[in-house]
């Protein structure tokens, strides 16, 4: 690992490096400058030092990974209660696309109890291998055995890329696996592509969503990314599956865990906007909380659900589970009706994958119209009641768009 170094003979303990560090990564301890765990190796202290006493020592280990040894994409198949979670099919879709470009195989890691039928189902999506870990102790997700088995498999098959869902399971498993493998991990990617040399270009919002950062892992393998549900299209079944199931031997030692699952009680599931086919979303332009009732009426008529922008959640007008965007839910409905929404990048990041986006805004220059397929410039309090009336009179959605 790279490390900051200090020439104590040159250092005058002036403290300018301490002041320059935005992360509290440098301290004066006794008569010496020391770097803490918070140091991000950003080099601001080097620039600030008036006597040139600081430098970054690059690790000799850098560049020692033989990239050619790592081939293919490995997808973590998440199952709950024996059912494959839908994000898995989206990861397979992306994995197949990346692997096609590299001319490399796609494998899936699946762990569970009596889970072979699900392994067979995964093969129908055109993957080359499903590595199956079937054991009563793997019925529920427990972090230690899942990590140990995944790390063991990676050691054997050496994948170039590992994809996991940015779910609560993926978000706890991915960093553990990455840390054990001493490799990089990019969380919550919104887009993934691959260079000809096999480097994965991992795109995700950064700096509060103001920039889309492209992150690569040029010196380590495998390259690991988590991807949120509904950000990428799901794979389709293939006409002639060709893959194979590999029944993996399980070393009992790897199943040890400090966690005992006493039982499983399903959470009462409320319909989630993530799965909604149609979303009518309201922004600050609704002006008052009652506006959401109007949007609710439209959503009911369309058989959809109501989504909101973050300011409405902050005002307490709607629940966080309805928030669409970078810090809320990512959605991919057939139709997204955006009412009184300006189209901030943080909001659009969560809904731009919708099949059809229909925006209503009084401002003809609102950014939402750049993301929308259809738009109406005008007051939502005139347009939405009009739409509701037309639908009540038996008008179809198509007719509504024509009217627009
Ligand atoms: C780190 C970070 C994360 C964030 N995450 C999210 C997120 O997940 N989701 C999210 O939504 N935001 C998020 N935001 C906030 C985001 O930056 C914007 O502030 C927010 O999306 C704006 O919401 P809005 O469009 O409802 O409001 P505004 O930007 O105020 O837009 C209101 C719009 O309504 C229009 N309007 C006004 N009256 C009417 C009317 N009567 N009829 C029709 N149109 C009308 C106006 O012309 C305007 O375009 C985040 C911000 C940060 C910094």
Coordinates of C-alpha atoms and ligand atoms in Angstrom, one line a residue:
X1 CA 0.0 0.0 0.0
X2 CA 1.1 3.5 -0.7
X3 CA 2.1 5.6 2.4
X4 CA 2.8 9.1 3.4
X5 CA 6.3 9.7 4.6
X6 CA 8.0 12.5 6.5
X7 CA 11.6 13.7 6.5
X8 CA 11.8 14.6 10.2
X9 CA 15.1 16.4 9.7
X10 CA 13.5 18.8 7.3
X11 CA 10.2 19.1 9.1
X12 CA 9.9 22.3 11.2
X13 CA 6.5 21.3 12.8
X14 CA 5.0 24.5 11.3
X15 CA 1.6 22.7 11.2
X16 CA 0.7 23.9 7.7
X17 CA 0.1 20.3 6.6
X18 CA -2.3 19.8 9.5
X19 CA -4.3 22.9 8.5
X20 CA -4.3 21.9 4.8
X21 CA -5.7 18.4 5.4
X22 CA -9.6 18.3 5.0
X23 CA -9.8 14.8 6.5
X24 CA -8.0 15.2 9.8
X25 CA -5.4 12.8 8.4
X26 CA -2.3 14.5 9.8
X27 CA -1.4 15.3 13.4
X28 CA 1.5 16.6 15.4
X29 CA 2.1 14.1 18.1
X30 CA 4.9 15.1 20.5
X31 CA 7.7 16.3 18.3
X32 CA 6.7 14.5 15.1
X33 CA 4.2 14.7 12.2
X34 CA 2.1 11.5 12.0
X35 CA -0.5 10.3 9.6
X36 CA -3.8 8.9 10.9
X37 CA -6.2 6.3 9.5
X38 CA -8.2 9.1 8.0
X39 CA -5.4 10.1 5.6
X40 CA -6.8 9.7 2.0
X41 CA -3.4 10.1 0.3
X42 CA -4.8 13.2 -1.4
X43 CA -1.4 15.0 -1.3
X44 CA -2.7 18.4 -0.2
X45 CA -0.3 18.3 2.7
X46 CA 2.6 17.8 0.3
X47 CA 1.6 20.9 -1.5
X48 CA 1.2 22.8 1.7
X49 CA 4.6 21.9 3.2
X50 CA 6.9 24.9 2.8
X51 CA 10.1 22.9 3.2
X52 CA 9.3 19.8 1.1
X53 CA 9.4 17.4 4.0
X54 CA 6.5 15.2 2.9
X55 CA 6.2 12.7 0.1
X56 CA 4.0 9.8 -1.0
X57 CA 5.8 6.5 -1.1
X58 CA 4.3 4.3 -3.8
X59 CA 3.9 0.7 -2.8
X60 CA 6.3 -1.7 -4.6
X61 CA 3.5 -4.2 -4.8
X62 CA 1.7 -1.9 -7.2
X63 CA 1.4 -3.4 -10.6
X64 CA 2.3 -6.9 -9.6
X65 CA -1.1 -8.4 -10.4
X66 CA -1.0 -10.4 -13.7
X67 CA -4.2 -9.3 -15.3
X68 CA -4.1 -12.0 -17.9
X69 CA -4.7 -14.5 -15.1
X70 CA -8.2 -13.0 -14.5
X71 CA -10.9 -13.9 -16.9
X72 CA -14.7 -13.5 -17.0
X73 CA -17.5 -12.0 -15.0
X74 CA -18.8 -13.5 -11.8
X75 CA -22.3 -12.5 -10.7
X76 CA -23.5 -12.9 -7.1
X77 CA -27.0 -14.4 -7.2
X78 CA -28.9 -13.1 -4.2
X79 CA -31.6 -15.4 -2.9
X80 CA -34.1 -14.8 -0.1
X81 CA -36.3 -17.6 1.1
X82 CA -35.0 -19.7 -1.8
X83 CA -36.1 -17.1 -4.4
X84 CA -33.6 -15.4 -6.7
X85 CA -33.9 -11.6 -6.2
X86 CA -34.7 -9.7 -9.4
X87 CA -31.5 -7.5 -9.3
X88 CA -29.6 -10.8 -10.1
X89 CA -31.1 -10.9 -13.6
X90 CA -30.1 -7.3 -14.2
X91 CA -26.5 -8.1 -13.1
X92 CA -26.5 -11.1 -15.5
X93 CA -27.7 -8.9 -18.3
X94 CA -24.9 -6.5 -17.7
X95 CA -22.4 -9.3 -17.1
X96 CA -23.3 -11.0 -20.4
X97 CA -22.8 -7.7 -22.2
X98 CA -19.4 -7.0 -20.7
X99 CA -18.3 -10.6 -21.2
X100 CA -19.3 -10.5 -24.9
X101 CA -17.1 -7.5 -25.4
X102 CA -14.2 -9.3 -23.8
X103 CA -15.0 -12.7 -25.2
X104 CA -14.9 -14.2 -21.8
X105 CA -17.4 -16.4 -19.8
X106 CA -20.1 -15.4 -17.3
X107 CA -20.4 -17.4 -14.1
X108 CA -22.8 -17.1 -11.2
X109 CA -22.2 -17.8 -7.5
X110 CA -25.3 -19.2 -5.8
X111 CA -25.5 -20.3 -2.2
X112 CA -28.6 -21.6 -0.4
X113 CA -30.4 -24.8 0.8
X114 CA -32.1 -27.1 -1.6
X115 CA -31.5 -24.5 -4.2
X116 CA -30.7 -26.5 -7.3
X117 CA -33.9 -25.6 -9.1
X118 CA -32.9 -22.0 -8.9
X119 CA -29.5 -22.8 -10.3
X120 CA -31.2 -24.5 -13.3
X121 CA -33.4 -21.4 -13.7
X122 CA -30.3 -19.1 -13.8
X123 CA -28.8 -21.2 -16.6
X124 CA -31.8 -20.3 -18.8
X125 CA -30.4 -16.7 -19.0
X126 CA -27.4 -17.8 -21.0
X127 CA -24.7 -17.9 -18.3
X128 CA -21.8 -20.4 -18.7
X129 CA -21.5 -21.7 -15.2
X130 CA -23.5 -21.6 -12.0
X131 CA -21.3 -22.4 -9.0
X132 CA -23.7 -24.0 -6.6
X133 CA -23.1 -24.1 -2.8
X134 CA -26.0 -26.1 -1.4
X135 CA -26.1 -26.7 2.3
X136 CA -28.6 -26.3 5.2
X137 CA -26.3 -23.8 6.9
X138 CA -26.5 -21.5 3.8
X139 CA -30.3 -21.2 3.8
X140 CA -30.1 -17.7 5.2
X141 CA -27.5 -15.1 4.3
X142 CA -24.9 -15.0 7.0
X143 CA -21.9 -12.8 6.3
X144 CA -19.0 -15.0 7.4
X145 CA -19.8 -18.2 5.4
X146 CA -20.9 -16.3 2.3
X147 CA -17.7 -14.2 2.4
X148 CA -15.5 -17.3 2.9
X149 CA -17.1 -19.3 0.1
X150 CA -17.1 -16.3 -2.3
X151 CA -13.4 -15.6 -1.6
X152 CA -12.6 -19.3 -2.0
X153 CA -14.4 -19.4 -5.4
X154 CA -12.7 -16.2 -6.6
X155 CA -9.3 -17.8 -5.7
X156 CA -10.2 -20.8 -7.9
X157 CA -11.8 -19.3 -10.9
X158 CA -10.1 -15.8 -10.8
X159 CA -12.8 -13.7 -12.4
X160 CA -11.9 -10.3 -14.0
X161 CA -15.1 -8.7 -12.8
X162 CA -17.5 -9.3 -9.9
X163 CA -21.0 -7.8 -9.8
X164 CA -23.3 -7.7 -6.8
X165 CA -26.6 -6.0 -6.2
X166 CA -26.5 -2.8 -4.1
X167 CA -29.0 -4.4 -1.7
X168 CA -28.6 -4.7 2.0
X169 CA -27.0 -8.2 1.4
X170 CA -24.7 -7.0 -1.4
X171 CA -23.7 -3.9 0.5
X172 CA -22.5 -5.9 3.4
X173 CA -20.9 -8.8 1.4
X174 CA -19.1 -6.8 -1.3
X175 CA -16.8 -4.8 1.0
X176 CA -15.8 -7.8 3.0
X177 CA -15.0 -9.8 -0.1
X178 CA -13.1 -6.8 -1.6
X179 CA -11.1 -6.3 1.6
X180 CA -10.1 -10.0 1.8
X181 CA -9.1 -9.9 -1.9
X182 CA -7.2 -6.7 -1.4
X183 CA -9.0 -5.1 -4.4
X184 CA -11.1 -2.1 -5.2
X185 CA -14.9 -1.9 -5.0
X186 CA -17.1 0.8 -6.5
X187 CA -20.5 1.0 -4.8
X188 CA -23.8 2.0 -6.4
X189 CA -22.7 2.1 -10.0
X190 CA -25.2 3.6 -12.5
X191 CA -23.3 2.4 -15.6
X192 CA -20.6 -0.1 -16.4
X193 CA -18.5 -0.5 -19.5
X194 CA -15.3 -2.2 -20.3
X195 CA -12.1 -1.1 -22.1
X196 CA -10.3 -3.3 -24.6
X197 CA -7.6 -4.1 -21.9
X198 CA -10.3 -5.5 -19.6
X199 CA -10.4 -2.5 -17.2
X200 CA -14.0 -1.9 -16.0
X201 CA -15.2 1.7 -16.2
X202 CA -17.5 2.1 -13.2
X203 CA -19.6 5.2 -13.4
X204 CA -21.4 6.6 -10.3
X205 CA -22.5 10.0 -9.0
X206 CA -19.9 11.7 -6.8
X207 CA -19.6 15.0 -4.9
X208 CA -23.3 15.1 -4.0
X209 CA -24.3 14.0 -7.5
X210 CA -22.8 17.0 -9.1
X211 CA -20.4 15.0 -11.2
X212 CA -20.6 11.5 -12.7
X213 CA -17.3 9.9 -11.7
X214 CA -15.7 7.2 -13.8
X215 CA -13.7 4.9 -11.6
X216 CA -11.2 2.2 -12.7
X217 CA -9.2 -0.4 -10.8
X218 CA -6.1 -0.5 -13.0
X219 CA -3.7 -2.2 -10.6
X220 CA -5.8 -4.9 -8.9
X221 CA -8.0 -7.8 -9.9
X222 CA -10.8 -8.7 -9.6
X223 CA -12.7 -5.5 -10.2
X224 CA -15.7 -5.3 -8.0
X225 CA -18.9 -3.2 -8.4
X226 CA -22.3 -3.1 -6.8
X227 CA -25.3 -1.9 -8.8
X228 CA -28.7 -0.8 -7.6
X229 CA -31.9 -2.6 -8.5
X230 CA -33.6 -1.2 -11.6
X231 CA -30.6 0.7 -12.9
X232 CA -29.9 -1.8 -15.7
X233 CA -32.2 -3.9 -17.9
X234 CA -32.7 -7.5 -16.9
X235 CA -31.4 -10.4 -19.0
X236 CA -33.8 -12.3 -21.1
X237 CA -34.1 -16.1 -21.3
X238 CA -32.2 -17.6 -24.1
X239 CA -33.6 -20.2 -26.6
X240 CA -30.8 -22.7 -26.0
X241 CA -29.1 -22.6 -22.6
X242 CA -25.6 -24.0 -22.8
X243 CA -24.2 -23.5 -19.3
X244 CA -23.5 -26.1 -16.6
X245 CA -24.0 -26.3 -12.9
X246 CA -20.9 -26.9 -10.8
X247 CA -21.7 -28.6 -7.5
X248 CA -19.1 -27.1 -5.2
X249 CA -17.7 -29.1 -2.3
X250 CA -18.1 -27.2 0.9
X251 CA -15.4 -27.2 3.6
X252 CA -17.4 -27.2 6.9
X253 CA -14.7 -24.9 8.4
X254 CA -15.9 -22.2 6.0
X255 CA -19.4 -22.4 7.3
X256 CA -18.5 -21.2 10.8
X257 CA -20.4 -18.2 11.9
X258 CA -21.1 -16.2 15.1
X259 CA -24.6 -15.6 13.8
X260 CA -27.4 -18.0 14.5
X261 CA -30.6 -17.5 12.6
X262 CA -33.5 -18.4 15.0
X263 CA -36.3 -17.9 12.5
X264 CA -37.5 -15.9 9.7
X265 CA -40.5 -13.6 9.9
X266 CA -41.4 -11.9 6.6
X267 CA -41.7 -8.2 6.8
X268 CA -45.2 -7.1 5.8
X269 CA -44.5 -6.0 2.2
X270 CA -46.1 -2.8 1.1
X271 CA -46.0 -2.2 -2.6
X272 CA -42.8 -0.4 -3.5
X273 CA -42.5 2.3 -6.1
X274 CA -39.4 0.4 -7.3
X275 CA -41.7 -2.3 -8.8
X276 CA -44.4 0.1 -10.0
X277 CA -45.2 0.0 -13.7
X278 CA -46.5 3.6 -13.7
X279 CA -45.4 6.4 -11.4
X280 CA -46.9 9.8 -11.1
X281 CA -44.3 11.9 -9.3
X282 CA -44.7 15.3 -7.7
X283 CA -42.0 17.9 -7.0
X284 CA -41.9 21.2 -5.2
X285 CA -44.0 22.7 -7.9
X286 CA -47.1 21.1 -6.3
X287 CA -46.8 24.0 -3.7
X288 CA -48.9 22.4 -1.0
X289 CA -49.3 18.8 0.4
X290 CA -52.9 18.5 -0.9
X291 CA -51.3 18.4 -4.4
X292 CA -50.2 14.9 -3.7
X293 CA -53.9 13.8 -3.4
X294 CA -54.5 15.1 -6.9
X295 CA -51.5 13.2 -8.2
X296 CA -52.7 10.1 -6.2
X297 CA -56.0 10.3 -8.1
X298 CA -54.2 10.3 -11.4
X299 CA -52.0 7.5 -10.2
X300 CA -55.0 5.4 -9.2
X301 CA -56.7 5.9 -12.6
X302 CA -53.5 4.8 -14.3
X303 CA -53.0 1.9 -11.9
X304 CA -49.7 3.4 -10.7
X305 CA -48.1 4.8 -7.5
X306 CA -47.1 8.3 -6.4
X307 CA -43.4 9.2 -6.2
X308 CA -41.8 12.4 -5.0
X309 CA -38.7 14.5 -5.1
X310 CA -36.5 14.9 -2.0
X311 CA -37.8 18.3 -0.9
X312 CA -41.3 16.8 -0.4
X313 CA -39.8 14.2 1.9
X314 CA -37.8 16.9 3.7
X315 CA -41.0 18.9 4.2
X316 CA -42.7 15.8 5.7
X317 CA -45.3 15.7 3.0
X318 CA -44.3 12.2 1.8
X319 CA -42.4 9.3 3.1
X320 CA -38.8 8.5 2.2
X321 CA -40.0 5.2 0.6
X322 CA -41.6 7.4 -2.1
X323 CA -38.5 9.4 -2.9
X324 CA -37.0 8.9 -6.3
X325 CA -33.4 9.8 -7.0
X326 CA -29.8 9.4 -6.1
X327 CA -30.5 9.3 -2.3
X328 CA -33.9 7.6 -2.7
X329 CA -35.2 4.8 -4.9
X330 CA -34.1 4.1 -8.5
X331 CA -37.2 3.3 -10.7
X332 CA -37.7 2.0 -14.2
X333 CA -41.5 2.1 -14.8
X334 CA -43.2 2.0 -18.2
X335 CA -44.5 5.5 -17.6
X336 CA -43.1 8.3 -15.3
X337 CA -45.3 11.4 -15.1
X338 CA -43.1 14.2 -13.6
X339 CA -45.3 17.0 -12.2
X340 CA -43.7 20.2 -11.0
X341 CA -40.2 18.7 -11.0
X342 CA -37.3 20.8 -12.2
X343 CA -35.1 17.8 -13.3
X344 CA -32.1 18.1 -10.9
X345 CA -29.4 15.6 -11.7
X346 CA -29.9 13.8 -8.4
X347 CA -33.6 13.2 -9.2
X348 CA -33.1 12.3 -12.9
X349 CA -30.4 9.7 -11.8
X350 CA -33.2 7.8 -10.2
X351 CA -35.8 7.8 -13.0
X352 CA -34.0 8.2 -16.3
X353 CA -34.3 4.5 -17.1
X354 CA -38.1 4.8 -17.4
X355 CA -39.5 3.7 -20.7
X356 CA -41.6 6.9 -21.2
X357 CA -41.1 10.1 -19.3
X358 CA -43.9 12.7 -19.4
X359 CA -43.1 16.1 -17.8
X360 CA -45.4 18.9 -16.8
X361 CA -43.7 22.2 -15.8
X362 CA -44.5 25.9 -16.0
X363 CA -40.9 26.7 -17.0
X364 CA -40.2 25.8 -20.6
X365 CA -36.5 25.8 -19.8
X366 CA -36.7 23.3 -16.9
X367 CA -34.1 20.6 -17.2
X368 CA -36.7 17.9 -16.8
X369 CA -37.7 18.5 -20.5
X370 CA -34.2 17.3 -21.5
X371 CA -34.9 13.9 -19.9
X372 CA -38.6 13.7 -21.0
X373 CA -40.0 12.0 -24.1
X374 CA -43.2 14.1 -23.8
X375 CA -43.6 17.5 -22.2
X376 CA -46.4 20.0 -21.4
X377 CA -45.5 23.5 -20.4
X378 CA -48.1 24.7 -18.1
X379 CA -49.6 24.7 -14.6
X380 CA -50.0 21.2 -13.2
X381 CA -53.2 22.3 -11.4
X382 CA -54.8 22.9 -14.8
X383 CA -53.2 20.0 -16.7
X384 CA -53.6 17.2 -14.1
X385 CA -57.3 17.7 -13.5
X386 CA -57.8 17.8 -17.2
X387 CA -56.0 14.5 -17.6
X388 CA -58.0 13.0 -14.8
X389 CA -61.3 14.1 -16.4
X390 CA -60.3 12.6 -19.8
X391 CA -59.3 9.3 -18.3
X392 CA -62.6 9.2 -16.3
X393 CA -64.4 9.7 -19.6
X394 CA -62.8 6.6 -20.9
X395 CA -59.8 8.2 -22.6
X396 CA -56.7 6.1 -23.0
X397 CA -53.1 7.1 -22.2
X398 CA -52.4 7.3 -25.9
X399 CA -55.2 9.7 -26.3
X400 CA -53.9 11.7 -23.4
X401 CA -50.5 12.0 -25.1
X402 CA -52.2 12.9 -28.4
X403 CA -54.0 15.6 -26.6
X404 CA -50.7 16.9 -25.2
Ligands
LIG1 C1 -26.5 14.7 -2.1 C2 -27.8 15.0 -2.7 C3 -28.7 14.0 -2.9 C4 -30.0 14.3 -3.5 N1 -30.8 13.3 -3.7 C5 -32.0 13.6 -4.3 C6 -32.9 12.5 -4.6 O1 -32.7 11.3 -4.3 N2 -34.1 12.9 -5.2 C7 -34.5 14.1 -5.5 O2 -35.6 14.4 -6.0 N3 -33.6 15.2 -5.1 C8 -32.4 14.9 -4.5 N4 -31.6 15.9 -4.2 C9 -32.1 17.3 -4.3 C10 -32.0 17.8 -5.7 O3 -30.7 18.4 -5.9 C11 -33.1 18.9 -6.0 O4 -33.0 19.9 -5.1 C12 -34.5 18.4 -6.0 O5 -34.6 17.2 -6.8 C13 -35.4 19.5 -6.5 O6 -36.7 19.0 -6.4 P1 -37.9 19.6 -7.2 O7 -37.7 19.4 -8.6 O8 -39.2 19.1 -6.6 O9 -37.9 21.2 -6.8 P2 -37.4 22.4 -7.6 O10 -36.1 22.3 -8.1 O11 -37.7 23.6 -6.7 O12 -38.4 22.5 -8.9 C14 -39.8 22.8 -8.8 C15 -40.3 22.9 -10.3 O13 -41.7 23.0 -10.3 C16 -42.0 23.9 -11.3 N5 -43.3 24.4 -11.0 C17 -43.6 25.3 -10.0 N6 -45.0 25.5 -9.9 C18 -45.5 24.7 -10.9 C19 -46.8 24.4 -11.3 N7 -47.9 25.0 -10.7 N8 -47.0 23.5 -12.3 C20 -46.0 22.9 -12.9 N9 -44.7 23.1 -12.6 C21 -44.5 24.0 -11.5 C22 -40.9 24.9 -11.4 O14 -40.8 25.5 -12.6 C23 -39.7 24.0 -11.0 O15 -39.1 23.6 -12.2 C24 -30.4 15.7 -3.7 C25 -29.4 16.7 -3.4 C26 -28.2 16.4 -2.9 C27 -27.2 17.5 -2.7

